[in-house]
XYZ file of C-alpha atoms in Angstrom:
177
model
C -77.265 -21.158 -22.329
C -80.671 -20.944 -23.350
C -80.948 -18.124 -25.665
C -84.368 -16.950 -26.352
C -86.098 -19.104 -24.222
C -88.236 -17.318 -21.371
C -87.402 -18.432 -18.041
C -90.027 -16.461 -15.853
C -93.099 -18.066 -14.631
C -95.650 -15.495 -14.960
C -98.810 -16.722 -17.618
C -99.490 -14.323 -20.496
C -103.445 -13.561 -21.425
C -104.793 -16.848 -22.923
C -105.708 -15.181 -26.212
C -101.969 -15.260 -26.798
C -102.249 -11.341 -26.424
C -99.190 -9.883 -23.979
C -99.042 -10.266 -20.122
C -100.342 -7.815 -17.301
C -96.572 -6.937 -16.395
C -96.534 -5.924 -20.329
C -99.612 -3.689 -20.235
C -98.737 -2.253 -16.804
C -95.072 -1.477 -17.866
C -97.019 0.893 -20.654
C -99.300 2.278 -18.884
C -96.911 3.194 -15.614
C -96.102 6.655 -16.070
C -99.963 7.719 -16.930
C -101.186 8.330 -13.179
C -97.797 10.797 -12.646
C -98.672 12.197 -16.217
C -102.602 12.986 -15.254
C -101.638 14.145 -11.272
C -98.387 16.525 -12.006
C -100.808 17.860 -15.612
C -103.633 18.427 -13.496
C -101.902 19.624 -10.614
C -99.676 22.539 -12.744
C -103.246 23.255 -14.474
C -104.743 24.152 -11.125
C -101.661 25.571 -9.818
C -101.520 28.068 -12.978
C -105.418 28.523 -12.862
C -105.493 29.495 -9.318
C -102.490 32.044 -8.827
C -104.677 33.571 -12.495
C -107.743 33.627 -10.709
C -106.376 35.023 -7.495
C -106.465 39.036 -7.470
C -104.606 39.103 -3.960
C -101.835 36.795 -5.318
C -101.171 38.887 -8.265
C -99.869 42.089 -6.337
C -97.038 43.808 -5.668
C -97.920 43.752 -1.624
C -100.581 42.845 0.866
C -101.156 39.720 2.392
C -101.337 36.145 0.476
C -99.629 38.621 -2.772
C -96.379 37.315 -4.568
C -94.443 39.892 -3.649
C -94.809 39.592 0.348
C -94.424 35.825 -0.568
C -90.998 36.210 -2.632
C -89.957 38.862 -0.141
C -90.838 36.627 3.095
C -88.603 33.673 1.667
C -85.888 35.912 -0.067
C -83.207 35.721 3.348
C -83.621 32.149 3.546
C -83.549 30.798 0.007
C -80.453 29.151 -1.638
C -80.485 32.398 -4.491
C -81.613 35.440 -3.276
C -80.011 36.663 -6.217
C -83.395 34.723 -7.905
C -85.634 36.527 -5.955
C -83.687 39.520 -5.873
C -84.687 39.840 -10.087
C -88.224 38.439 -9.526
C -88.876 41.417 -7.000
C -88.123 44.073 -9.648
C -91.388 43.064 -11.102
C -93.133 40.630 -9.008
C -96.699 40.753 -10.570
C -95.125 40.075 -14.396
C -93.178 36.770 -12.636
C -96.761 35.711 -11.082
C -97.898 35.863 -14.395
C -95.249 34.214 -16.079
C -95.047 31.364 -13.583
C -98.841 31.009 -13.527
C -98.705 30.983 -17.686
C -95.725 28.323 -17.295
C -97.500 26.379 -14.765
C -100.764 26.242 -17.022
C -98.610 25.389 -20.315
C -96.800 22.372 -18.487
C -99.686 21.033 -16.821
C -101.502 21.229 -20.145
C -98.803 19.687 -22.255
C -98.018 16.972 -19.687
C -102.084 16.087 -19.606
C -102.786 15.870 -23.095
C -99.122 14.658 -23.829
C -98.075 17.460 -26.389
C -94.399 18.095 -26.228
C -94.360 16.107 -23.151
C -90.843 15.973 -22.668
C -90.422 19.907 -23.224
C -93.621 20.463 -20.844
C -91.368 18.224 -18.373
C -88.677 19.967 -18.820
C -90.543 23.106 -18.262
C -92.106 21.625 -15.023
C -89.179 20.549 -13.590
C -87.547 23.996 -13.799
C -90.554 25.281 -12.385
C -90.244 23.332 -9.730
C -86.219 23.301 -9.307
C -86.824 27.053 -9.023
C -89.395 27.218 -6.550
C -87.113 24.679 -4.050
C -84.563 27.245 -4.494
C -86.374 30.122 -3.430
C -89.343 29.733 -2.042
C -89.122 25.938 -0.144
C -85.277 26.035 0.532
C -85.628 26.776 4.099
C -88.010 23.425 4.819
C -86.443 21.723 7.426
C -85.956 18.548 7.104
C -85.933 19.007 3.234
C -88.730 16.530 2.525
C -90.893 18.946 4.367
C -91.208 20.789 0.854
C -92.716 19.641 -1.496
C -90.817 21.452 -4.467
C -88.345 18.496 -4.559
C -90.335 15.722 -4.591
C -92.100 17.447 -7.683
C -88.430 17.841 -9.175
C -88.247 14.569 -8.790
C -91.598 13.369 -10.317
C -90.662 15.400 -13.538
C -87.454 13.106 -14.056
C -89.264 10.009 -15.847
C -91.504 12.227 -17.899
C -88.534 14.061 -18.977
C -86.647 10.406 -20.120
C -89.477 8.945 -21.118
C -92.591 11.366 -22.654
C -96.134 10.675 -23.011
C -95.328 7.211 -25.185
C -99.549 6.275 -24.791
C -102.322 8.555 -24.952
C -101.012 10.990 -26.104
C -100.957 13.764 -28.901
C -97.232 13.103 -29.461
C -98.116 9.557 -29.850
C -100.732 9.873 -32.406
C -98.388 12.180 -34.103
C -95.572 9.611 -34.021
C -98.365 6.854 -35.227
C -99.316 8.792 -37.688
C -95.669 9.308 -39.281
C -94.718 6.070 -38.712
C -97.820 5.323 -41.378
C -97.178 7.564 -43.386
C -93.418 6.536 -43.720
C -94.521 2.632 -44.256
C -96.914 3.793 -46.920
C -93.858 5.850 -48.797
C -91.903 2.416 -49.043
C -94.505 0.298 -50.532
């Protein structure tokens, strides 16, 4: 047995630092975080600025969209609940998407933001895009799956969470001297 001996064949950087695989691993979730953050910010702002969407009825309204999706959804009772106040539900979804997007993009309470994104995607999958056939034509299920790595890993680099964690660690290290 060879304990502690590396048997892989990739070479580290000449300056003795980490190799490119370590860097790739550290930054692997960053493109996903940026994509989901920007997409959810855009989705929230798009809904908040679209007067046709924020209406109980009419072409392109949240009310008509939910009514059309009701009978084909996995859980019609969820849509019935939202249809009691479709405009309020529209604002809740839009503000939720905006909060999730900002939290994800800047890495503030990143795991909580990712959980919120997953819950929004799950609710949209079970209602609006449930009837997509085949299932992979609906976009909400892939979004739901994309949130899972961010729920598990958070935002360990280039984030507000990482800055807070680093500050706490420096403070703890200083208090033990």
